[in-house]
Amino acid sequence: MSRFLSPITDVFKSVRLTVVLLLFLAGTSVLGTLIPQNKHAADYIQTFGEPLYRLFHILDLTDMYSAWWFVLLILLLTTNMLVCTVSRFRTTRRMAFGKGFKGFSSLPVQASAAFERAPETLEAPLQEALKKRFATRRKLVTATGCAFEAEKGRWTRIGADVVHAGILTLLAGALLGMLFGYDGFVNVPEGDTVSAITLRNTNEKKPLDFSVRCNNFSLSHYDSGSVKEYRSSLTILEDGNEVLTQEIIVNQPLSYKGLTFYQSSYGSMGARDFTFAFTEKASGKVIKKPLDIGESVSFAPGRTFTFDRYKSNHAFKGRAVGEAVIGTLTDQESSREVVLLSRFSNYDKMRKGEWVLSIAGHEHAYYTGLQVTRDPGVGLVYTGFLLMITGCFVAFFMGHKKIRVEVTPTPEGSIVTVSGAAPKNKVWVKRYAEQLLEGMGRER
Amino acid sequence: MTSSLLISIATFVYGLSALLYFCAWIFKTEKLDLPATGLAATGLGINTAGFLLRWSESYAIGIGRIPLSNLYESLVFYGLAIAALYLILERLMKIRIAGGFALTFSFLALAYASLSPNVGSQIRPLMPALKSNWLTAHVMTCFVGYAAFTLSFALSLLFLFRSGKEDSDGSAFDIDETSHQMILLGFLFLSIGIITGAVWANSAWGRYWGWDPKETWSLITWFIYASLIHVRLVRGWNGKKTAILSLVGFAAVMFTYFGVNLLPGLHSYGA
Ligand code: HEM
C-alpha cells in the first residue's frame, strides 16, 4: 500500500511544491486585486469589454478568492504542510527532545590557539566560560586529551513546526467560521427591542434566542464638523429580563452567546421634543412652549398654535430647505397654515403677522445600525496567530547552538580547538569561538 | 518651531549623511566615517523630535492621537524606522557600505512627505474606525517590517553590484547573511503587522480578513518572502538567487505601500 502512495507523498513532502504553491497564490492574488471582485456583470463589461468578461466569468476571476481553484491551492498547501510535518515528526522530536550531544565529533572547526599552560589549568576557566552561556554541558576523555561539549536551544528545532501548526490552526478556524458562522445586520430605533436579524447574503430573517434593546444612540462631532464617535447603549433581554447593558462604539463591540454586535451605521427616525418660540413684533416679547405633534397651545389671548406635521425635508419653490414643521395658527376666528423651518428661524417673518413663530429647539430620534456576526472560528484563528508569531521568533532568532572545545597537551603546553555550529546564526559561532579563546587568555 | 519644519531639517540632514556615506565608500576614506554616522544619528534625533512634536501638536488642537494615520505621518515614521534600524545594524555588524543606500531611503521618504503635493501634512481628526490601539500596533509593526525589508533590499543590491569582485575581503558573505537576517526580521514584523491588522479589522467590522487590495498585497508580499525563506533555509539557496528574490519582495512591499492606492479599496485613508 505504502509503495503505491509513496510517489504521492514524495510530491507532498517536497519544499519545491511549497514554493511553487506560495508563488502561485501570490500571482493569482495579484489578479484578484487588478480585477475588482464581486461587481455586477455590467461593470465588468463596461471596463473590460464583453469577451474579457466572459473569460473572467469562466475562470471565476470575478469572485476569485472563493473560486474552486483558489480553495484547491490552499488545500494543496495545507496537505503539503501536513505531510511534511508528519513525515518529519519522529526526526524532529528526536532532534528537539531526544538524547543530546549528537554529531559533535564532526562539527566544523571555528578557531584554535596554542597556550603555554598545561591542559589542567585551562579546564576551570573554560568550564566557567561555557557555564555562562550553556545549561547543558559535558566533559569527555578523548584519545588525544579531553573535550568539553555544550549545547543549547535544541528545542528550537520545533520552531518551524510551530509556525506550520499555527497556519493549520488558522486555516481550521477560517473553515469553521465559513461553515458555522453567519453575518447579518439589524436596525434598532432608540427605545425599541428586536429579536431577529437579517442575514447579509440571503436577506433572510433569522430569529435570535434573546432580544436586544437600544436604550440610546448618540453622535459626537469634532469642531471641524466631522464625526468623532457613534455610541449606542444596548441591553440584552432574556424572556423580558435585563441580563446585560453595555455601551458600544466602533471598535468596541458587545458579545453575547457567541454573537457579536458591532456599531456600523445609524439613521434618523425624525425629530421629537419640540419647543416653539412665539415673538410679539410690537413689544419683542418672547414666549416659549413645548409641544408634541397633534397638540395645540394658546400663547396669547385668543391665539392658538396647533402642531400638525413634521417633515424631515421640506421643499420651498422646488428647493430643499430641510426640516420643517407644518402647523395651524388660529387668530380669533380665522385660521391659516404656517410653515416653520428649523434651519431658518426668521422664515415666518415673511407672513407679516403680529406674532412671529419659530422652532426654538428639538431633539432627534435615531436608530442604531448594528452588524451582527457569529464566528465560532475566531478563537482558533487567534490561537493560530499566536503560534505563528511565537514559532517565527523561535525559528528565526533562537537557533540550536553547539560548541565543542578540544584540549590537547603538547610539549609547550596545550592546543585548544573550538568547533561548533549554529545553523541559524553563522556569524555568532565564529565570533563566540574567538571570544572563548580570548577569554582564556590567548595571546593575540 | 513646528513639526513640519523639523521634518524638513531632518530631510536635509539625512541627505547630507547619505552623501558622506557614499563619498566614504567611493573614495575609501575612513575620515568620513564618523561624520557620516554622526549626521545619521543627528537626523534620526531631529526626525524623532518632529514625530513627537507632531504628537503633542495634535493634543494642542484638541485631537490628541499618535501621528500614524495618514500617508504623511507614515512616511515620517518609515524614514525614522529605516535610520534607526540601520544605525543599530551598523553598531552590531559594522556594515557601513549599506549606509548610503539606507539613508537615501530615509531622505526620500521624508522628502516625499514634505514636498509632494499629494501628501497632506495637516493634522486631521480620526474617523471612529481608526481609534484603536490595535491600529497603532498595526502601523508600527508594519513599518518596522518595511524598514527591515528596505535594508535587505539595499544589501541585496550591493551584493549584486559587487558579485563580480567576489570575496576578496570576505564581506560578500557578511552582506548576504545580513541581508537574510533583515529579511527574517522583516518577515516577523510583517507577520505581526498583518495579524494586528486582522485583529483590528475584527474589532471594528466583525471580520478579520476581507481580501481588500491592501490586505491582499500584504499577503502577496508575505508569500514572496515566505518562499525566499524556504528556499534558503530548506534548499540552501543563497547569494545571487536569494538577492534577486529579495528585490522582487521589496517591489511587492513598495506596491503594498504606494501602488495599492491606484486600486480601489478600503485602506485609502492610510497610505
Ligand atoms: C505558508 C505556508 C507554509 C507552508 C505550506 C510551509 C511548508 C513547509 C514545508 C513543506 C517545509 C519542508 C519541511 C521539510 O523539508 O522537512 C517547510 C520547512 C520550513 N518552513 Fe515552512 N511553510 C509555510 C510557511 C512557513 C512560514 C511562514 C515560515 C516562517 C517561519 C516557515 C518556516 C519554515 C522553516 C524554517 C522550515 C525549515 C524547517 C527545517 O529545516 O527544520 N514556513 N515549510
PDB file of N, CA, C and O in Angstrom, chain A residues 105-166:
ATOM      1  N   SER A 105      31.230  15.247  17.137  1.00  0.00           N
ATOM      2  CA  SER A 105      32.611  14.982  16.730  1.00  0.00           C
ATOM      3  C   SER A 105      32.901  15.500  15.325  1.00  0.00           C
ATOM      4  O   SER A 105      34.049  15.655  14.939  1.00  0.00           O
ATOM      5  N   SER A 106      31.856  15.806  14.565  1.00  0.00           N
ATOM      6  CA  SER A 106      32.101  16.262  13.197  1.00  0.00           C
ATOM      7  C   SER A 106      31.794  17.756  13.004  1.00  0.00           C
ATOM      8  O   SER A 106      31.604  18.199  11.873  1.00  0.00           O
ATOM      9  N   LEU A 107      31.759  18.488  14.087  1.00  0.00           N
ATOM     10  CA  LEU A 107      31.459  19.923  13.937  1.00  0.00           C
ATOM     11  C   LEU A 107      32.622  20.633  13.237  1.00  0.00           C
ATOM     12  O   LEU A 107      33.782  20.282  13.434  1.00  0.00           O
ATOM     13  N   PRO A 108      32.319  21.630  12.409  1.00  0.00           N
ATOM     14  CA  PRO A 108      33.414  22.355  11.730  1.00  0.00           C
ATOM     15  C   PRO A 108      34.237  23.184  12.725  1.00  0.00           C
ATOM     16  O   PRO A 108      33.691  23.771  13.652  1.00  0.00           O
ATOM     17  N   VAL A 109      35.543  23.193  12.489  1.00  0.00           N
ATOM     18  CA  VAL A 109      36.438  23.951  13.379  1.00  0.00           C
ATOM     19  C   VAL A 109      36.253  25.446  13.134  1.00  0.00           C
ATOM     20  O   VAL A 109      36.201  25.895  11.995  1.00  0.00           O
ATOM     21  N   GLN A 110      36.141  26.202  14.223  1.00  0.00           N
ATOM     22  CA  GLN A 110      35.930  27.641  14.089  1.00  0.00           C
ATOM     23  C   GLN A 110      37.157  28.458  14.448  1.00  0.00           C
ATOM     24  O   GLN A 110      37.385  29.518  13.898  1.00  0.00           O
ATOM     25  N   ALA A 111      37.931  27.964  15.416  1.00  0.00           N
ATOM     26  CA  ALA A 111      39.130  28.711  15.819  1.00  0.00           C
ATOM     27  C   ALA A 111      39.993  27.788  16.651  1.00  0.00           C
ATOM     28  O   ALA A 111      39.499  26.826  17.242  1.00  0.00           O
ATOM     29  N   SER A 112      41.308  28.071  16.699  1.00  0.00           N
ATOM     30  CA  SER A 112      42.139  27.301  17.607  1.00  0.00           C
ATOM     31  C   SER A 112      43.350  28.134  18.006  1.00  0.00           C
ATOM     32  O   SER A 112      43.692  29.111  17.331  1.00  0.00           O
ATOM     33  N   ALA A 113      43.963  27.750  19.123  1.00  0.00           N
ATOM     34  CA  ALA A 113      45.097  28.536  19.609  1.00  0.00           C
ATOM     35  C   ALA A 113      45.980  27.656  20.465  1.00  0.00           C
ATOM     36  O   ALA A 113      45.528  26.662  21.039  1.00  0.00           O
ATOM     37  N   ALA A 114      47.257  28.048  20.530  1.00  0.00           N
ATOM     38  CA  ALA A 114      48.200  27.315  21.375  1.00  0.00           C
ATOM     39  C   ALA A 114      48.391  28.090  22.672  1.00  0.00           C
ATOM     40  O   ALA A 114      48.413  29.327  22.678  1.00  0.00           O
ATOM     41  N   PHE A 115      48.475  27.364  23.775  1.00  0.00           N
ATOM     42  CA  PHE A 115      48.685  28.002  25.077  1.00  0.00           C
ATOM     43  C   PHE A 115      49.953  27.441  25.705  1.00  0.00           C
ATOM     44  O   PHE A 115      50.340  26.295  25.452  1.00  0.00           O
ATOM     45  N   GLU A 116      50.574  28.265  26.536  1.00  0.00           N
ATOM     46  CA  GLU A 116      51.785  27.773  27.190  1.00  0.00           C
ATOM     47  C   GLU A 116      51.463  27.061  28.490  1.00  0.00           C
ATOM     48  O   GLU A 116      52.355  26.597  29.190  1.00  0.00           O
ATOM     49  N   ARG A 117      50.187  27.031  28.842  1.00  0.00           N
ATOM     50  CA  ARG A 117      49.815  26.392  30.103  1.00  0.00           C
ATOM     51  C   ARG A 117      49.418  24.939  29.873  1.00  0.00           C
ATOM     52  O   ARG A 117      49.039  24.546  28.764  1.00  0.00           O
ATOM     53  N   ALA A 118      49.467  24.175  30.939  1.00  0.00           N
ATOM     54  CA  ALA A 118      49.092  22.770  30.857  1.00  0.00           C
ATOM     55  C   ALA A 118      47.572  22.653  30.770  1.00  0.00           C
ATOM     56  O   ALA A 118      46.860  23.545  31.239  1.00  0.00           O
ATOM     57  N   PRO A 119      47.091  21.575  30.144  1.00  0.00           N
ATOM     58  CA  PRO A 119      45.647  21.401  29.973  1.00  0.00           C
ATOM     59  C   PRO A 119      44.858  21.534  31.279  1.00  0.00           C
ATOM     60  O   PRO A 119      43.778  22.132  31.302  1.00  0.00           O
ATOM     61  N   GLU A 120      45.405  21.013  32.401  1.00  0.00           N
ATOM     62  CA  GLU A 120      44.641  21.021  33.651  1.00  0.00           C
ATOM     63  C   GLU A 120      44.313  22.436  34.105  1.00  0.00           C
ATOM     64  O   GLU A 120      43.241  22.694  34.634  1.00  0.00           O
ATOM     65  N   THR A 121      45.257  23.390  33.868  1.00  0.00           N
ATOM     66  CA  THR A 121      44.997  24.760  34.337  1.00  0.00           C
ATOM     67  C   THR A 121      43.992  25.474  33.450  1.00  0.00           C
ATOM     68  O   THR A 121      43.452  26.507  33.824  1.00  0.00           O
ATOM     69  N   LEU A 122      43.739  24.930  32.271  1.00  0.00           N
ATOM     70  CA  LEU A 122      42.785  25.598  31.371  1.00  0.00           C
ATOM     71  C   LEU A 122      41.348  25.186  31.654  1.00  0.00           C
ATOM     72  O   LEU A 122      40.407  25.870  31.281  1.00  0.00           O
ATOM     73  N   GLU A 123      41.234  24.050  32.321  1.00  0.00           N
ATOM     74  CA  GLU A 123      39.910  23.470  32.461  1.00  0.00           C
ATOM     75  C   GLU A 123      38.924  24.384  33.201  1.00  0.00           C
ATOM     76  O   GLU A 123      37.809  24.623  32.726  1.00  0.00           O
ATOM     77  N   ALA A 124      39.371  24.920  34.361  1.00  0.00           N
ATOM     78  CA  ALA A 124      38.451  25.714  35.181  1.00  0.00           C
ATOM     79  C   ALA A 124      37.901  26.945  34.448  1.00  0.00           C
ATOM     80  O   ALA A 124      36.674  27.133  34.372  1.00  0.00           O
ATOM     81  N   PRO A 125      38.789  27.787  33.868  1.00  0.00           N
ATOM     82  CA  PRO A 125      38.245  28.957  33.159  1.00  0.00           C
ATOM     83  C   PRO A 125      37.350  28.569  31.982  1.00  0.00           C
ATOM     84  O   PRO A 125      36.351  29.243  31.714  1.00  0.00           O
ATOM     85  N   LEU A 126      37.695  27.463  31.331  1.00  0.00           N
ATOM     86  CA  LEU A 126      36.889  27.018  30.198  1.00  0.00           C
ATOM     87  C   LEU A 126      35.483  26.623  30.652  1.00  0.00           C
ATOM     88  O   LEU A 126      34.479  27.066  30.095  1.00  0.00           O
ATOM     89  N   GLN A 127      35.458  25.802  31.689  1.00  0.00           N
ATOM     90  CA  GLN A 127      34.159  25.370  32.239  1.00  0.00           C
ATOM     91  C   GLN A 127      33.322  26.598  32.634  1.00  0.00           C
ATOM     92  O   GLN A 127      32.125  26.668  32.371  1.00  0.00           O
ATOM     93  N   GLU A 128      34.010  27.535  33.292  1.00  0.00           N
ATOM     94  CA  GLU A 128      33.331  28.739  33.774  1.00  0.00           C
ATOM     95  C   GLU A 128      32.695  29.510  32.610  1.00  0.00           C
ATOM     96  O   GLU A 128      31.523  29.917  32.664  1.00  0.00           O
ATOM     97  N   ALA A 129      33.523  29.670  31.549  1.00  0.00           N
ATOM     98  CA  ALA A 129      33.036  30.432  30.399  1.00  0.00           C
ATOM     99  C   ALA A 129      31.846  29.731  29.736  1.00  0.00           C
ATOM    100  O   ALA A 129      30.854  30.366  29.381  1.00  0.00           O
ATOM    101  N   LEU A 130      31.931  28.419  29.601  1.00  0.00           N
ATOM    102  CA  LEU A 130      30.834  27.694  28.952  1.00  0.00           C
ATOM    103  C   LEU A 130      29.558  27.756  29.782  1.00  0.00           C
ATOM    104  O   LEU A 130      28.454  27.838  29.259  1.00  0.00           O
ATOM    105  N   LYS A 131      29.762  27.738  31.106  1.00  0.00           N
ATOM    106  CA  LYS A 131      28.607  27.725  32.004  1.00  0.00           C
ATOM    107  C   LYS A 131      27.760  28.971  31.840  1.00  0.00           C
ATOM    108  O   LYS A 131      26.537  28.932  31.973  1.00  0.00           O
ATOM    109  N   LYS A 132      28.457  30.087  31.534  1.00  0.00           N
ATOM    110  CA  LYS A 132      27.728  31.354  31.385  1.00  0.00           C
ATOM    111  C   LYS A 132      26.703  31.292  30.268  1.00  0.00           C
ATOM    112  O   LYS A 132      25.677  31.945  30.320  1.00  0.00           O
ATOM    113  N   ARG A 133      26.998  30.532  29.213  1.00  0.00           N
ATOM    114  CA  ARG A 133      26.131  30.537  28.039  1.00  0.00           C
ATOM    115  C   ARG A 133      25.248  29.301  27.920  1.00  0.00           C
ATOM    116  O   ARG A 133      24.197  29.354  27.294  1.00  0.00           O
ATOM    117  N   PHE A 134      25.766  28.176  28.447  1.00  0.00           N
ATOM    118  CA  PHE A 134      25.105  26.910  28.131  1.00  0.00           C
ATOM    119  C   PHE A 134      24.654  26.171  29.387  1.00  0.00           C
ATOM    120  O   PHE A 134      25.437  25.990  30.325  1.00  0.00           O
ATOM    121  N   ALA A 135      23.433  25.731  29.369  1.00  0.00           N
ATOM    122  CA  ALA A 135      22.924  24.989  30.528  1.00  0.00           C
ATOM    123  C   ALA A 135      23.335  23.505  30.428  1.00  0.00           C
ATOM    124  O   ALA A 135      23.572  22.857  31.438  1.00  0.00           O
ATOM    125  N   THR A 136      23.428  22.986  29.215  1.00  0.00           N
ATOM    126  CA  THR A 136      23.743  21.568  29.024  1.00  0.00           C
ATOM    127  C   THR A 136      25.207  21.411  28.611  1.00  0.00           C
ATOM    128  O   THR A 136      25.594  21.881  27.549  1.00  0.00           O
ATOM    129  N   ARG A 137      26.002  20.746  29.480  1.00  0.00           N
ATOM    130  CA  ARG A 137      27.442  20.597  29.160  1.00  0.00           C
ATOM    131  C   ARG A 137      27.906  19.214  29.572  1.00  0.00           C
ATOM    132  O   ARG A 137      27.293  18.540  30.398  1.00  0.00           O
ATOM    133  N   ARG A 138      29.029  18.764  28.990  1.00  0.00           N
ATOM    134  CA  ARG A 138      29.640  17.540  29.488  1.00  0.00           C
ATOM    135  C   ARG A 138      31.124  17.523  29.136  1.00  0.00           C
ATOM    136  O   ARG A 138      31.578  18.252  28.240  1.00  0.00           O
ATOM    137  N   LYS A 139      31.851  16.663  29.889  1.00  0.00           N
ATOM    138  CA  LYS A 139      33.284  16.543  29.631  1.00  0.00           C
ATOM    139  C   LYS A 139      33.567  15.128  29.153  1.00  0.00           C
ATOM    140  O   LYS A 139      32.966  14.175  29.644  1.00  0.00           O
ATOM    141  N   LEU A 140      34.448  15.023  28.149  1.00  0.00           N
ATOM    142  CA  LEU A 140      34.782  13.710  27.601  1.00  0.00           C
ATOM    143  C   LEU A 140      36.294  13.521  27.619  1.00  0.00           C
ATOM    144  O   LEU A 140      37.033  14.494  27.471  1.00  0.00           O
ATOM    145  N   VAL A 141      36.692  12.269  27.780  1.00  0.00           N
ATOM    146  CA  VAL A 141      38.115  11.983  27.609  1.00  0.00           C
ATOM    147  C   VAL A 141      38.289  11.444  26.206  1.00  0.00           C
ATOM    148  O   VAL A 141      37.561  10.549  25.786  1.00  0.00           O
ATOM    149  N   THR A 142      39.211  12.017  25.458  1.00  0.00           N
ATOM    150  CA  THR A 142      39.407  11.576  24.072  1.00  0.00           C
ATOM    151  C   THR A 142      40.768  10.906  23.945  1.00  0.00           C
ATOM    152  O   THR A 142      41.561  10.886  24.886  1.00  0.00           O
ATOM    153  N   ALA A 143      41.029  10.417  22.745  1.00  0.00           N
ATOM    154  CA  ALA A 143      42.287   9.723  22.502  1.00  0.00           C
ATOM    155  C   ALA A 143      43.476  10.647  22.735  1.00  0.00           C
ATOM    156  O   ALA A 143      44.531  10.226  23.178  1.00  0.00           O
ATOM    157  N   THR A 144      43.297  11.940  22.424  1.00  0.00           N
ATOM    158  CA  THR A 144      44.426  12.859  22.482  1.00  0.00           C
ATOM    159  C   THR A 144      44.396  13.773  23.705  1.00  0.00           C
ATOM    160  O   THR A 144      45.275  14.597  23.889  1.00  0.00           O
ATOM    161  N   GLY A 145      43.373  13.720  24.503  1.00  0.00           N
ATOM    162  CA  GLY A 145      43.288  14.628  25.640  1.00  0.00           C
ATOM    163  C   GLY A 145      41.882  14.636  26.182  1.00  0.00           C
ATOM    164  O   GLY A 145      41.314  13.585  26.476  1.00  0.00           O
ATOM    165  N   CYS A 146      41.312  15.820  26.265  1.00  0.00           N
ATOM    166  CA  CYS A 146      39.908  15.834  26.685  1.00  0.00           C
ATOM    167  C   CYS A 146      39.131  16.855  25.869  1.00  0.00           C
ATOM    168  O   CYS A 146      39.699  17.704  25.178  1.00  0.00           O
ATOM    169  N   ALA A 147      37.801  16.749  25.943  1.00  0.00           N
ATOM    170  CA  ALA A 147      36.940  17.657  25.183  1.00  0.00           C
ATOM    171  C   ALA A 147      35.771  18.086  26.054  1.00  0.00           C
ATOM    172  O   ALA A 147      35.322  17.342  26.929  1.00  0.00           O
ATOM    173  N   PHE A 148      35.317  19.316  25.813  1.00  0.00           N
ATOM    174  CA  PHE A 148      34.145  19.834  26.526  1.00  0.00           C
ATOM    175  C   PHE A 148      33.085  20.148  25.491  1.00  0.00           C
ATOM    176  O   PHE A 148      33.377  20.807  24.484  1.00  0.00           O
ATOM    177  N   GLU A 149      31.904  19.642  25.740  1.00  0.00           N
ATOM    178  CA  GLU A 149      30.832  19.898  24.780  1.00  0.00           C
ATOM    179  C   GLU A 149      29.690  20.622  25.474  1.00  0.00           C
ATOM    180  O   GLU A 149      29.415  20.378  26.649  1.00  0.00           O
ATOM    181  N   ALA A 150      29.066  21.514  24.735  1.00  0.00           N
ATOM    182  CA  ALA A 150      27.949  22.258  25.314  1.00  0.00           C
ATOM    183  C   ALA A 150      26.949  22.561  24.220  1.00  0.00           C
ATOM    184  O   ALA A 150      27.324  22.769  23.060  1.00  0.00           O
ATOM    185  N   GLU A 151      25.680  22.564  24.579  1.00  0.00           N
ATOM    186  CA  GLU A 151      24.691  22.954  23.564  1.00  0.00           C
ATOM    187  C   GLU A 151      23.512  23.644  24.239  1.00  0.00           C
ATOM    188  O   GLU A 151      23.310  23.533  25.450  1.00  0.00           O
ATOM    189  N   LYS A 152      22.808  24.382  23.443  1.00  0.00           N
ATOM    190  CA  LYS A 152      21.575  24.967  23.958  1.00  0.00           C
ATOM    191  C   LYS A 152      20.599  25.234  22.830  1.00  0.00           C
ATOM    192  O   LYS A 152      20.982  25.252  21.658  1.00  0.00           O
ATOM    193  N   GLY A 153      19.352  25.402  23.214  1.00  0.00           N
ATOM    194  CA  GLY A 153      18.335  25.733  22.215  1.00  0.00           C
ATOM    195  C   GLY A 153      17.987  24.573  21.312  1.00  0.00           C
ATOM    196  O   GLY A 153      17.515  24.782  20.200  1.00  0.00           O
ATOM    197  N   ARG A 154      18.202  23.334  21.785  1.00  0.00           N
ATOM    198  CA  ARG A 154      17.885  22.217  20.908  1.00  0.00           C
ATOM    199  C   ARG A 154      16.390  22.176  20.606  1.00  0.00           C
ATOM    200  O   ARG A 154      15.976  21.883  19.480  1.00  0.00           O
ATOM    201  N   TRP A 155      15.605  22.552  21.615  1.00  0.00           N
ATOM    202  CA  TRP A 155      14.141  22.538  21.435  1.00  0.00           C
ATOM    203  C   TRP A 155      13.687  23.498  20.330  1.00  0.00           C
ATOM    204  O   TRP A 155      12.614  23.342  19.769  1.00  0.00           O
ATOM    205  N   THR A 156      14.523  24.510  20.008  1.00  0.00           N
ATOM    206  CA  THR A 156      14.075  25.471  18.995  1.00  0.00           C
ATOM    207  C   THR A 156      13.931  24.828  17.616  1.00  0.00           C
ATOM    208  O   THR A 156      13.423  25.454  16.698  1.00  0.00           O
ATOM    209  N   ARG A 157      14.390  23.572  17.486  1.00  0.00           N
ATOM    210  CA  ARG A 157      14.194  22.853  16.227  1.00  0.00           C
ATOM    211  C   ARG A 157      12.722  22.701  15.869  1.00  0.00           C
ATOM    212  O   ARG A 157      12.388  22.406  14.725  1.00  0.00           O
ATOM    213  N   ILE A 158      11.848  22.861  16.863  1.00  0.00           N
ATOM    214  CA  ILE A 158      10.424  22.728  16.534  1.00  0.00           C
ATOM    215  C   ILE A 158       9.823  24.058  16.076  1.00  0.00           C
ATOM    216  O   ILE A 158       8.641  24.121  15.753  1.00  0.00           O
ATOM    217  N   GLY A 159      10.640  25.123  16.038  1.00  0.00           N
ATOM    218  CA  GLY A 159      10.123  26.446  15.664  1.00  0.00           C
ATOM    219  C   GLY A 159       9.300  26.421  14.386  1.00  0.00           C
ATOM    220  O   GLY A 159       8.157  26.883  14.350  1.00  0.00           O
ATOM    221  N   ALA A 160       9.894  25.854  13.316  1.00  0.00           N
ATOM    222  CA  ALA A 160       9.201  25.841  12.031  1.00  0.00           C
ATOM    223  C   ALA A 160       7.894  25.048  12.132  1.00  0.00           C
ATOM    224  O   ALA A 160       6.876  25.442  11.550  1.00  0.00           O
ATOM    225  N   ASP A 161       7.933  23.951  12.909  1.00  0.00           N
ATOM    226  CA  ASP A 161       6.703  23.163  13.050  1.00  0.00           C
ATOM    227  C   ASP A 161       5.624  23.942  13.785  1.00  0.00           C
ATOM    228  O   ASP A 161       4.445  23.780  13.500  1.00  0.00           O
ATOM    229  N   VAL A 162       6.063  24.778  14.735  1.00  0.00           N
ATOM    230  CA  VAL A 162       5.082  25.606  15.440  1.00  0.00           C
ATOM    231  C   VAL A 162       4.444  26.594  14.463  1.00  0.00           C
ATOM    232  O   VAL A 162       3.226  26.796  14.470  1.00  0.00           O
ATOM    233  N   VAL A 163       5.276  27.187  13.587  1.00  0.00           N
ATOM    234  CA  VAL A 163       4.705  28.097  12.575  1.00  0.00           C
ATOM    235  C   VAL A 163       3.693  27.350  11.716  1.00  0.00           C
ATOM    236  O   VAL A 163       2.566  27.803  11.501  1.00  0.00           O
ATOM    237  N   HIS A 164       4.107  26.179  11.242  1.00  0.00           N
ATOM    238  CA  HIS A 164       3.207  25.428  10.362  1.00  0.00           C
ATOM    239  C   HIS A 164       1.940  25.029  11.096  1.00  0.00           C
ATOM    240  O   HIS A 164       0.847  25.135  10.541  1.00  0.00           O
ATOM    241  N   ALA A 165       2.091  24.602  12.363  1.00  0.00           N
ATOM    242  CA  ALA A 165       0.905  24.255  13.154  1.00  0.00           C
ATOM    243  C   ALA A 165       0.007  25.478  13.302  1.00  0.00           C
ATOM    244  O   ALA A 165      -1.222  25.377  13.243  1.00  0.00           O
ATOM    245  N   GLY A 166       0.629  26.648  13.481  1.00  0.00           N
ATOM    246  CA  GLY A 166      -0.150  27.889  13.600  1.00  0.00           C
ATOM    247  C   GLY A 166      -0.962  28.147  12.339  1.00  0.00           C
ATOM    248  O   GLY A 166      -2.150  28.477  12.401  1.00  0.00           O
TER     249      GLY A 166
END
